[in-house]
Coordinates of C-alpha atoms in Angstrom, one line a residue:
Chain A
M19 CA 93.3 53.8 49.4
K20 CA 95.2 57.0 48.6
L21 CA 97.1 58.9 51.3
V22 CA 98.4 62.5 51.2
E23 CA 100.2 64.4 53.9
S24 CA 100.1 68.1 54.4
V25 CA 102.3 70.2 56.8
P26 CA 100.8 73.7 57.1
N27 CA 102.8 76.2 59.0
F28 CA 100.9 78.9 61.0
S29 CA 102.4 82.1 62.4
E30 CA 101.4 81.5 66.0
G31 CA 103.6 79.7 68.4
R32 CA 102.7 81.3 71.7
R33 CA 99.0 81.2 72.4
E34 CA 98.0 77.6 72.6
N35 CA 94.3 78.3 72.6
I36 CA 94.6 79.7 69.1
V37 CA 96.6 76.8 67.8
R38 CA 94.0 74.4 69.3
E39 CA 91.2 76.3 67.6
I40 CA 93.0 75.8 64.3
L41 CA 93.6 72.1 65.0
S42 CA 90.0 71.6 65.9
E43 CA 89.1 72.4 62.3
A44 CA 91.0 69.4 61.2
E45 CA 89.6 67.2 63.9
K46 CA 86.1 67.7 62.4
Y47 CA 87.2 65.3 59.7
S48 CA 87.0 61.8 61.2
K49 CA 89.3 60.3 58.5
V50 CA 92.0 63.0 58.8
K51 CA 94.7 62.0 61.3
I52 CA 96.9 64.7 63.0
L53 CA 100.2 62.8 63.2
D54 CA 102.0 65.6 65.0
W55 CA 101.8 69.3 65.9
S56 CA 104.3 71.5 67.6
M57 CA 104.5 75.2 68.7
D58 CA 107.8 77.1 68.9
F59 CA 107.8 80.1 71.2
D60 CA 110.9 81.8 69.8
H61 CA 109.9 81.2 66.2
N62 CA 106.3 82.1 67.1
R63 CA 105.2 79.5 64.7
S64 CA 103.4 76.2 64.7
V65 CA 103.7 73.2 62.4
V66 CA 101.0 70.6 62.0
T67 CA 101.4 67.3 60.2
L68 CA 98.1 65.8 58.8
V69 CA 97.5 62.6 56.9
G70 CA 94.4 61.4 55.1
E71 CA 92.7 60.8 51.8
P72 CA 93.4 63.7 49.3
E73 CA 89.9 65.2 49.4
D74 CA 89.6 65.1 53.2
I75 CA 93.1 66.7 53.5
E76 CA 92.2 69.4 51.0
H77 CA 89.1 70.4 52.9
A78 CA 90.6 70.1 56.3
V79 CA 93.6 72.4 55.3
F80 CA 91.2 74.9 53.8
D81 CA 89.1 75.1 57.0
M82 CA 92.3 75.4 59.1
T83 CA 93.5 78.2 56.9
K84 CA 90.2 80.0 57.1
K85 CA 90.3 79.8 60.9
A86 CA 93.9 80.9 61.1
V87 CA 93.1 84.0 59.0
E88 CA 90.3 84.9 61.4
L89 CA 92.5 84.5 64.5
I90 CA 96.0 85.6 63.5
D91 CA 97.0 89.2 62.9
L92 CA 100.4 89.5 61.4
R93 CA 100.7 93.2 62.2
D94 CA 101.3 92.0 65.9
H95 CA 103.5 89.1 65.0
K96 CA 107.2 88.9 66.0
G97 CA 109.3 85.8 65.9
E98 CA 112.7 84.5 64.8
H99 CA 111.4 82.5 61.8
P100 CA 110.9 84.4 58.6
R101 CA 107.2 84.6 57.6
M102 CA 105.0 86.2 55.1
G103 CA 101.5 85.0 56.1
A104 CA 99.2 84.1 58.9
V105 CA 99.3 80.7 57.2
D106 CA 102.8 80.9 55.9
V107 CA 103.2 77.8 53.8
I108 CA 101.1 74.7 52.8
P109 CA 102.8 71.8 51.2
F110 CA 101.1 68.6 49.9
I111 CA 103.1 65.4 49.9
P112 CA 102.1 62.1 48.2
V113 CA 102.3 59.2 50.8
M114 CA 100.5 56.2 49.3
N115 CA 98.9 55.4 45.9
T116 CA 99.1 59.1 45.0
E117 CA 101.1 60.7 42.2
M118 CA 102.9 64.1 42.5
K119 CA 100.5 65.3 39.8
E120 CA 97.5 64.9 42.1
C121 CA 99.3 66.9 44.9
I122 CA 100.0 69.6 42.4
E123 CA 96.4 69.7 41.4
M124 CA 95.4 69.8 45.1
S125 CA 97.7 72.8 45.7
K126 CA 96.2 74.6 42.7
R127 CA 92.6 74.0 43.7
I128 CA 93.1 75.1 47.3
G129 CA 95.3 78.0 46.1
K130 CA 92.4 79.2 43.9
R131 CA 89.9 79.0 46.8
I132 CA 92.2 80.8 49.3
G133 CA 92.6 83.5 46.7
S134 CA 89.0 84.0 45.9
E135 CA 87.2 83.1 49.1
L136 CA 89.7 84.5 51.6
N137 CA 91.2 87.3 49.5
I138 CA 94.8 86.3 50.1
P139 CA 97.5 86.4 47.4
V140 CA 98.7 82.9 46.7
Y141 CA 102.1 81.8 45.4
L142 CA 102.6 78.3 44.0
Y143 CA 106.0 76.8 45.0
E144 CA 108.2 73.7 44.5
K145 CA 106.6 71.2 42.1
S146 CA 103.6 73.5 41.7
A147 CA 105.7 76.5 40.8
T148 CA 104.7 78.4 37.6
S149 CA 108.2 79.8 37.1
P150 CA 111.7 78.6 38.1
E151 CA 112.3 81.5 40.6
R152 CA 109.2 80.4 42.5
E153 CA 110.4 76.8 43.1
N154 CA 112.4 77.8 46.1
L155 CA 110.2 78.9 49.0
A156 CA 113.0 81.2 50.5
N157 CA 112.9 83.2 47.2
I158 CA 109.2 83.8 47.5
R159 CA 109.4 84.7 51.2
K160 CA 112.2 87.2 50.8
G161 CA 111.1 90.5 52.3
E162 CA 108.6 88.8 54.5
F163 CA 105.1 90.2 55.4
E164 CA 106.3 93.8 55.8
G165 CA 108.2 93.8 52.5
F166 CA 105.4 92.2 50.5
F167 CA 103.4 95.4 50.3
D168 CA 106.0 96.6 47.9
K169 CA 107.2 93.3 46.4
I170 CA 103.7 92.4 45.1
K171 CA 103.7 95.5 42.9
D172 CA 106.6 94.1 40.9
P173 CA 104.9 92.3 38.0
K174 CA 107.5 89.5 38.4
W175 CA 105.9 88.8 41.8
A176 CA 102.2 89.0 40.8
P177 CA 100.5 86.2 42.7
D178 CA 99.3 83.0 41.0
Y179 CA 95.8 83.4 42.6
G180 CA 93.9 86.0 44.6
P181 CA 94.1 89.7 44.7
N182 CA 97.1 91.7 43.6
E183 CA 97.1 93.2 47.1
V184 CA 98.5 91.9 50.4
H185 CA 95.8 90.8 52.9
P186 CA 96.1 93.5 55.7
T187 CA 96.3 91.0 58.5
A188 CA 97.0 87.6 56.9
G189 CA 99.7 88.6 54.3
V190 CA 100.3 86.1 51.5
V191 CA 100.7 82.3 51.4
A192 CA 102.8 79.8 49.5
V193 CA 101.0 76.6 48.5
G194 CA 102.8 73.7 46.7
A195 CA 103.5 70.0 46.3
R196 CA 106.7 68.2 47.2
E197 CA 108.1 64.8 47.9
Y198 CA 108.2 63.2 51.3
L199 CA 111.5 64.2 53.0
I200 CA 113.4 61.6 55.0
A201 CA 116.0 62.7 57.6
F202 CA 118.7 59.9 57.6
N203 CA 121.9 59.9 59.5
V204 CA 124.8 57.5 59.4
N205 CA 127.3 57.3 62.3
L206 CA 130.9 56.5 61.7
G207 CA 133.4 54.9 64.1
T208 CA 135.9 57.7 64.0
T209 CA 136.3 61.2 65.6
N210 CA 137.8 62.5 62.4
I211 CA 135.2 65.1 61.1
E212 CA 137.1 65.4 57.8
I213 CA 136.1 61.8 56.9
A214 CA 132.4 62.6 57.5
N215 CA 132.7 65.8 55.5
K216 CA 134.4 63.9 52.6
I217 CA 131.6 61.3 52.6
A218 CA 128.9 63.9 52.8
R219 CA 130.5 65.6 49.7
A220 CA 130.6 62.2 47.9
V221 CA 126.8 61.6 48.3
R222 CA 125.3 65.0 48.2
H223 CA 123.9 66.5 45.0
I224 CA 125.6 69.9 45.2
S225 CA 129.1 68.4 45.0
G226 CA 128.4 65.7 42.4
G227 CA 126.5 63.0 44.4
F228 CA 122.9 61.7 44.3
R229 CA 120.4 64.2 42.9
Y230 CA 118.0 64.2 45.9
V231 CA 120.5 64.1 48.7
K232 CA 121.5 67.0 51.0
A233 CA 124.4 66.1 53.4
I234 CA 126.8 67.5 55.9
G235 CA 129.4 66.1 58.3
V236 CA 128.5 66.5 62.0
E237 CA 130.6 65.8 65.1
L238 CA 129.0 63.7 67.8
K239 CA 131.4 64.5 70.6
E240 CA 129.6 62.7 73.4
K241 CA 129.5 59.5 71.4
G242 CA 133.1 59.8 70.1
M243 CA 131.7 59.4 66.5
V244 CA 131.1 61.6 63.5
Q245 CA 127.9 61.6 61.4
V246 CA 126.9 62.0 57.8
S247 CA 123.6 63.9 58.4
M248 CA 121.2 63.9 55.4
N249 CA 117.9 65.0 54.0
L250 CA 116.7 62.7 51.3
T251 CA 114.3 64.9 49.3
N252 CA 113.0 62.1 47.0
Y253 CA 113.3 58.6 48.5
K254 CA 111.9 57.1 45.3
K255 CA 114.7 58.4 43.1
S256 CA 117.6 58.7 45.5
P257 CA 116.6 55.8 47.8
I258 CA 117.9 55.2 51.3
F259 CA 119.5 51.8 50.5
R260 CA 121.6 53.2 47.7
V261 CA 122.8 56.2 49.7
F262 CA 123.5 53.9 52.6
E263 CA 125.5 51.4 50.6
T264 CA 127.5 54.2 49.0
I265 CA 128.4 55.6 52.4
K266 CA 129.5 52.2 53.6
R267 CA 131.7 51.8 50.6
E268 CA 133.2 55.3 51.0
A269 CA 133.8 54.7 54.7
Q270 CA 135.7 51.5 53.8
R271 CA 138.0 53.6 51.7
Y272 CA 139.1 55.3 54.9
G273 CA 139.2 52.1 56.9
V274 CA 136.3 53.4 59.0
P275 CA 133.3 51.3 60.1
V276 CA 129.7 52.3 59.9
I277 CA 128.5 51.9 63.5
N278 CA 124.8 52.4 63.0
S279 CA 122.3 54.8 61.4
E280 CA 119.1 56.7 62.3
I281 CA 115.9 57.6 60.6
I282 CA 114.4 60.7 62.2
G283 CA 110.6 60.8 62.6
M284 CA 108.2 58.9 60.4
I285 CA 108.5 57.4 57.0
P286 CA 106.0 56.1 54.4
L287 CA 105.5 52.3 54.3
K288 CA 106.8 52.4 50.7
A289 CA 110.2 53.6 51.8
A290 CA 110.6 50.6 54.2
I291 CA 109.2 48.1 51.6
N292 CA 111.5 49.4 48.9
T293 CA 114.5 48.9 51.2
M294 CA 113.5 45.3 52.1
M295 CA 112.8 44.5 48.4
W296 CA 116.3 45.7 47.3
Y297 CA 118.2 43.9 50.0
L298 CA 116.3 40.6 49.7
Q299 CA 116.3 40.9 45.9
L300 CA 112.5 40.6 45.8
D301 CA 111.2 41.4 42.3
D302 CA 107.5 41.0 43.0
F303 CA 106.3 42.6 46.2
D304 CA 104.4 45.7 47.3
E305 CA 102.8 47.4 50.2
N306 CA 99.5 45.5 49.7
R307 CA 101.3 42.3 50.9
I308 CA 101.7 43.8 54.4
I309 CA 98.9 42.5 56.6
E310 CA 98.4 45.8 58.5
N311 CA 98.2 47.8 55.3
K312 CA 95.6 45.5 53.9
I313 CA 93.5 46.1 57.0
L314 CA 94.0 49.8 56.9
N315 CA 92.7 49.8 53.3
T316 CA 89.4 48.2 54.5
F317 CA 88.7 51.3 56.6
F318 CA 88.9 53.5 53.5
E319 CA 86.8 51.2 51.2
Chain B
M18 CA 96.5 48.2 68.7
K19 CA 96.8 44.5 68.9
L20 CA 96.3 42.2 65.9
V21 CA 95.8 38.5 65.8
E22 CA 95.3 36.2 62.8
S23 CA 93.3 33.1 62.7
V24 CA 93.1 30.5 59.9
P25 CA 90.2 28.1 60.6
N26 CA 89.9 25.2 58.2
F27 CA 86.4 23.9 57.5
S28 CA 85.5 20.5 56.0
E29 CA 83.4 21.9 53.1
G30 CA 85.0 22.8 49.8
R31 CA 82.2 22.1 47.3
R32 CA 79.0 23.9 48.3
E33 CA 79.8 27.6 48.2
N34 CA 76.5 28.7 49.8
I35 CA 77.6 26.8 53.0
V36 CA 81.0 28.4 53.0
R37 CA 79.4 31.8 52.5
E38 CA 77.1 31.3 55.4
I39 CA 80.1 30.5 57.6
L40 CA 81.9 33.6 56.3
S41 CA 78.9 35.8 57.1
E42 CA 79.3 35.0 60.8
A43 CA 82.7 36.8 60.6
E44 CA 81.4 39.6 58.5
K45 CA 79.1 40.6 61.4
Y46 CA 82.2 41.9 63.2
S47 CA 83.0 45.3 61.5
K48 CA 86.6 45.3 62.8
V49 CA 87.4 41.7 61.7
K50 CA 88.9 41.6 58.2
I51 CA 88.7 38.5 56.1
L52 CA 92.1 38.7 54.3
D53 CA 91.5 35.6 52.2
W54 CA 89.3 32.6 51.8
S55 CA 89.5 29.7 49.4
M56 CA 87.6 26.5 48.6
D57 CA 89.2 23.3 47.3
F58 CA 86.9 20.9 45.6
D59 CA 89.3 17.9 45.7
H60 CA 90.2 18.4 49.3
N61 CA 86.6 19.3 50.0
R62 CA 87.9 21.8 52.4
S63 CA 87.9 25.6 52.8
V64 CA 90.5 27.8 54.5
V65 CA 89.7 31.3 55.8
T66 CA 92.2 33.9 56.9
L67 CA 90.9 36.5 59.4
V68 CA 92.7 39.3 61.1
G69 CA 91.5 41.7 63.9
E70 CA 91.8 42.5 67.5
P71 CA 92.1 39.4 69.8
E72 CA 88.7 39.6 71.3
D73 CA 86.9 40.2 68.0
I74 CA 88.7 37.4 66.4
E75 CA 87.9 35.0 69.2
H76 CA 84.2 35.8 69.0
A77 CA 84.1 35.7 65.2
V78 CA 85.8 32.3 65.1
F79 CA 83.5 30.9 67.7
D80 CA 80.4 32.0 65.8
M81 CA 81.9 30.6 62.5
T82 CA 82.5 27.3 64.3
K83 CA 79.0 27.2 65.7
K84 CA 77.5 27.8 62.2
A85 CA 79.8 25.2 60.6
V86 CA 78.7 22.6 63.1
E87 CA 75.1 23.3 62.2
L88 CA 75.7 23.0 58.5
I89 CA 78.4 20.4 58.0
D90 CA 77.8 16.7 58.5
L91 CA 81.1 14.7 58.4
R92 CA 79.2 11.4 57.9
D93 CA 78.7 12.6 54.3
H94 CA 82.1 14.1 53.8
K95 CA 84.6 12.8 51.3
G96 CA 87.8 14.5 50.2
E97 CA 91.5 14.1 49.7
H98 CA 92.7 16.1 52.7
P99 CA 92.7 14.2 56.0
R100 CA 90.1 15.6 58.4
M101 CA 88.7 14.9 61.8
G102 CA 86.1 17.6 62.3
A103 CA 83.5 19.8 60.6
V104 CA 85.8 22.5 61.8
D105 CA 89.1 20.7 61.5
V106 CA 91.7 23.1 63.0
I107 CA 91.8 26.6 64.4
P108 CA 95.2 28.3 64.8
F109 CA 95.7 31.7 66.4
I110 CA 98.7 33.7 65.3
P111 CA 100.2 36.9 66.8
V112 CA 100.6 39.6 64.2
M113 CA 101.1 42.9 66.0
N114 CA 101.6 43.9 69.6
T115 CA 100.5 40.5 70.7
E116 CA 102.5 37.9 72.6
M117 CA 102.3 34.1 71.9
K118 CA 101.0 33.8 75.5
E119 CA 97.9 35.7 74.6
C120 CA 97.2 33.5 71.6
I121 CA 97.6 30.4 73.8
E122 CA 95.1 31.9 76.2
M123 CA 92.7 32.6 73.3
S124 CA 93.0 29.0 72.1
K125 CA 92.2 27.7 75.6
R126 CA 89.2 30.0 76.1
I127 CA 87.7 29.2 72.8
G128 CA 88.5 25.5 73.2
K129 CA 86.7 25.4 76.5
R130 CA 83.6 27.1 74.9
I131 CA 83.6 24.7 72.0
G132 CA 83.7 21.8 74.4
S133 CA 81.0 23.0 76.7
E134 CA 78.6 24.9 74.4
L135 CA 78.9 22.9 71.2
N136 CA 79.7 19.4 72.8
I137 CA 82.7 18.8 70.7
P138 CA 86.0 17.2 72.0
V139 CA 88.8 19.7 71.7
Y140 CA 92.6 19.0 71.3
L141 CA 95.1 21.8 72.0
Y142 CA 98.0 21.6 69.6
E143 CA 101.4 23.4 68.8
K144 CA 102.2 26.1 71.3
S145 CA 99.0 25.3 73.2
A146 CA 99.6 21.6 73.4
T147 CA 99.4 20.0 76.9
S148 CA 101.8 17.2 76.0
P149 CA 104.6 16.8 73.5
E150 CA 102.8 14.2 71.3
R151 CA 100.0 16.8 70.8
E152 CA 102.3 19.5 69.4
N153 CA 102.2 18.0 65.9
L154 CA 98.7 18.4 64.4
A155 CA 99.3 15.3 62.1
N156 CA 99.7 13.2 65.3
I157 CA 96.4 14.3 66.7
R158 CA 94.6 13.9 63.3
K159 CA 95.8 10.4 62.7
G160 CA 92.9 8.0 62.2
E161 CA 90.7 10.9 61.1
F162 CA 87.0 11.3 61.8
E163 CA 86.1 7.7 61.4
G164 CA 89.0 6.4 63.5
F165 CA 88.3 8.9 66.4
F166 CA 85.4 6.9 67.7
D167 CA 87.9 4.3 68.9
K168 CA 91.0 6.6 69.4
I169 CA 89.1 8.8 71.9
K170 CA 88.7 5.8 74.2
D171 CA 92.4 5.5 74.6
P172 CA 93.2 7.6 77.8
K173 CA 96.3 9.0 76.1
W174 CA 93.9 10.7 73.6
A175 CA 91.3 12.0 76.1
P176 CA 90.4 15.5 74.8
D177 CA 91.6 18.7 76.6
Y178 CA 88.1 20.1 76.7
G179 CA 84.6 18.8 76.0
P180 CA 82.9 15.4 76.2
N181 CA 84.9 12.2 76.0
E182 CA 82.8 11.3 73.0
V183 CA 83.1 12.2 69.3
H184 CA 80.4 14.6 68.1
P185 CA 78.2 12.4 65.8
T186 CA 78.3 14.9 62.9
A187 CA 81.1 17.4 63.7
G188 CA 83.8 15.0 65.0
V189 CA 86.6 16.6 67.0
V190 CA 88.6 19.8 66.6
A191 CA 92.2 20.9 67.2
V192 CA 92.8 24.5 68.5
G193 CA 96.1 26.1 69.1
A194 CA 98.6 28.9 68.8
R195 CA 101.5 29.2 66.5
E196 CA 103.9 31.8 65.0
Y197 CA 103.2 33.5 61.6
L198 CA 104.6 31.3 58.8
I199 CA 106.5 33.0 56.0
A200 CA 107.0 31.2 52.7
F201 CA 110.3 32.4 51.3
N202 CA 112.1 31.2 48.2
V203 CA 115.5 32.1 46.8
N204 CA 116.3 31.4 43.1
L205 CA 119.8 30.5 42.1
G206 CA 121.5 31.0 38.7
T207 CA 122.2 27.4 38.0
T208 CA 120.3 24.3 36.7
N209 CA 122.2 22.1 39.2
I210 CA 119.6 20.9 41.7
E211 CA 122.3 19.4 43.9
I212 CA 123.5 22.9 44.8
A213 CA 120.0 23.9 45.8
N214 CA 119.7 20.7 47.9
K215 CA 123.0 21.3 49.6
I216 CA 122.1 24.9 50.5
A217 CA 118.7 23.8 51.7
R218 CA 120.4 21.3 54.0
A219 CA 122.7 24.0 55.2
V220 CA 119.9 26.3 56.4
R221 CA 117.2 23.9 57.5
H222 CA 116.8 22.9 61.1
I223 CA 116.5 19.2 60.6
S224 CA 120.0 18.9 59.1
G225 CA 121.8 21.4 61.5
G226 CA 120.6 24.8 60.2
F227 CA 118.4 27.5 61.7
R228 CA 116.0 26.3 64.2
Y229 CA 112.8 27.7 62.6
V230 CA 113.6 26.9 58.9
K231 CA 112.2 24.1 56.7
A232 CA 113.8 24.0 53.3
I233 CA 114.0 21.9 50.2
G234 CA 115.7 22.3 46.8
V235 CA 113.3 22.6 43.8
E236 CA 114.0 22.6 40.1
L237 CA 112.4 25.6 38.1
K238 CA 112.9 24.0 34.7
E239 CA 111.1 26.7 32.7
K240 CA 113.2 29.4 34.2
G241 CA 116.5 27.5 34.0
M242 CA 117.1 28.0 37.7
V243 CA 116.9 26.0 40.9
Q244 CA 115.3 27.3 44.1
V245 CA 115.8 26.9 47.8
S246 CA 112.1 26.8 48.9
M247 CA 111.5 27.5 52.6
N248 CA 109.0 27.9 55.3
L249 CA 110.2 30.2 58.1
T250 CA 108.1 29.1 61.1
N251 CA 109.3 31.9 63.4
Y252 CA 110.5 35.0 61.6
K253 CA 111.4 36.7 64.9
K254 CA 113.9 34.0 65.9
S255 CA 115.1 32.7 62.5
P256 CA 114.7 36.0 60.6
I257 CA 114.4 36.4 56.8
F258 CA 117.6 38.5 56.5
R259 CA 119.8 36.1 58.3
V260 CA 118.6 33.1 56.3
F261 CA 118.9 35.1 53.1
E262 CA 122.5 36.2 53.9
T263 CA 123.5 32.6 54.7
I264 CA 122.1 31.4 51.5
K265 CA 124.0 34.0 49.5
R266 CA 127.2 33.0 51.3
E267 CA 126.6 29.3 50.6
A268 CA 125.9 30.0 47.0
Q269 CA 129.2 31.9 46.6
R270 CA 130.9 28.7 47.8
Y271 CA 129.7 27.1 44.6
G272 CA 130.3 30.1 42.4
V273 CA 126.5 30.4 41.9
P274 CA 124.7 33.8 42.0
V275 CA 121.4 34.5 43.7
I276 CA 119.1 35.8 41.0
N277 CA 116.2 37.0 43.0
S278 CA 113.9 35.8 45.8
E279 CA 110.1 35.6 46.5
I280 CA 107.9 36.0 49.5
I281 CA 104.6 34.1 49.0
G282 CA 101.5 35.8 50.2
M283 CA 101.3 38.3 53.0
I284 CA 103.7 39.1 55.9
P285 CA 103.3 41.1 59.1
L286 CA 104.7 44.7 59.0
K287 CA 107.2 43.7 61.7
A288 CA 108.9 41.2 59.4
A289 CA 109.5 44.0 56.8
I290 CA 110.7 46.5 59.4
N291 CA 113.1 44.1 61.1
T292 CA 114.6 43.4 57.7
M293 CA 115.1 47.1 56.9
M294 CA 116.5 47.8 60.4
W295 CA 119.1 45.0 60.1
Y296 CA 120.3 46.1 56.7
L297 CA 120.4 49.8 57.4
Q298 CA 121.9 49.2 60.9
L299 CA 119.0 51.1 62.5
D300 CA 119.1 50.6 66.3
D301 CA 116.1 52.7 67.1
F302 CA 113.1 52.2 64.9
D303 CA 109.8 50.3 65.1
E304 CA 106.4 49.9 63.3
N305 CA 105.0 53.0 64.9
R306 CA 107.3 55.1 62.8
I307 CA 105.5 54.0 59.7
I308 CA 102.9 56.6 58.7
E309 CA 100.3 54.1 57.5
N310 CA 100.6 52.1 60.7
K311 CA 100.1 55.2 62.8
I312 CA 96.9 55.9 60.9
L313 CA 95.7 52.3 61.3
N314 CA 96.1 52.6 65.0
T315 CA 93.8 55.5 65.2
F316 CA 90.9 53.4 63.9
F317 CA 91.4 51.0 66.8
E318 CA 91.8 53.7 69.5

């Protein structure tokens, strides 16, 4: 069985009935699972997390997009979060037995359909980007909905699919593929924030650390601890265990113990199995050796 | 969702059509998954591994038992493996969200039905045993089918359920509950079998080690290594990570490295998650934070 996640962001975070109508488009697919959805009033935005087989996810997300375009009018939209479309961004993320390449293909197929069937300009971003300046979503979104009526006239910002004209009510949309992001925090037995900052600098990419790690030091005043707070943007290439072991070693340098750590939200089974395999020195093991996963596979046979 | 495993053993390992007829009784239950089945000609025995929700498993195993009793005649049965029944032994094993207590209850309910509906004497064993001498299956099976016609007359060996008389063609059966067994081997960078033997003695229960560990030293001549070969009979109370770390420390004592390790067959998700949690020092995590497991649960809602 193959599993892909998608986390479409919709520019509606106040009227629950509208968000529910969009969700119901996904619920029509019996094999698509809505893992999570949330509305934010201040951002006026909702975020939905869906998981399922690639084809089902692709169809469900297209149907949700179509419904959102019917129901959301960006001309009336105000909120704190920057946005450029009724459907603002659609990422596809490989979860199980799926290659990044397949998620890129999914993003291109759905992008093409959104362009031609819904008349919305589509920008491919991250792994799907067609030029380096389109990799970063913030770059694409700069100027937001209101600014895009001008921005789109710049040949540098011609859309990858769809018309060369902003959709009057739905704006434009970014579609792309990216790796699963794991939020991982390590708590240190000290109140000295400088030590957390130093360790964060040691492990994060920007200052010479692991390529797929973003990290900052954070004070946890109530707990009397400091934290190395991280996003692992590619757990296959900069894995949890290696980052954790490096943090432990760096903390030793300062005579500081690691008290505990936290994984925020959900993770793919593979991330847990890779961690077990490394620590137990297992050379020959994989997710199919987990009873529950074997059973899950039978439902997708 | 709750998951229970059962591994019934049938005294037929030569005629595949008979084994398949027994299997087809389980296949009638759409939510019961046959993880594995194997026939052994020399043992003249087959072993089936089923997983599913407790109620489904209980019904599937009863139907398989009924079919096996119809098709197998122990009077004709010859094989190397000791046996006392057409269905020789039925263990129930908690896999997910299930307590041992529930598996004991399952074994008693199905034992009662086998006794009254199929007229077969039933002995409860392991965690279900009604006296200490019935905990060990080998104790119950002593004398085998042929010997049971006398053994059953001894008041000490009166069955827990069913008639006080051996079934003429199906013999008697042992039914019980036990923990999931993990076969775990650690390979050492030495050819000195004495070191593997010493470490095996250090970790195994019988010689003072962990309560739920059985261990022996084994020579791997082709690989130029020796192995500590183990059965972990309760991975919750004598967990893989603690046994592994103890072996690594003992090996250091002899200046010997741990080269790698092996888990044989399948394991419950919980065993992998507990291992990850211990090594990463996660205090707050569980199986429901694994995406694949969350999806599996939706199929059992």
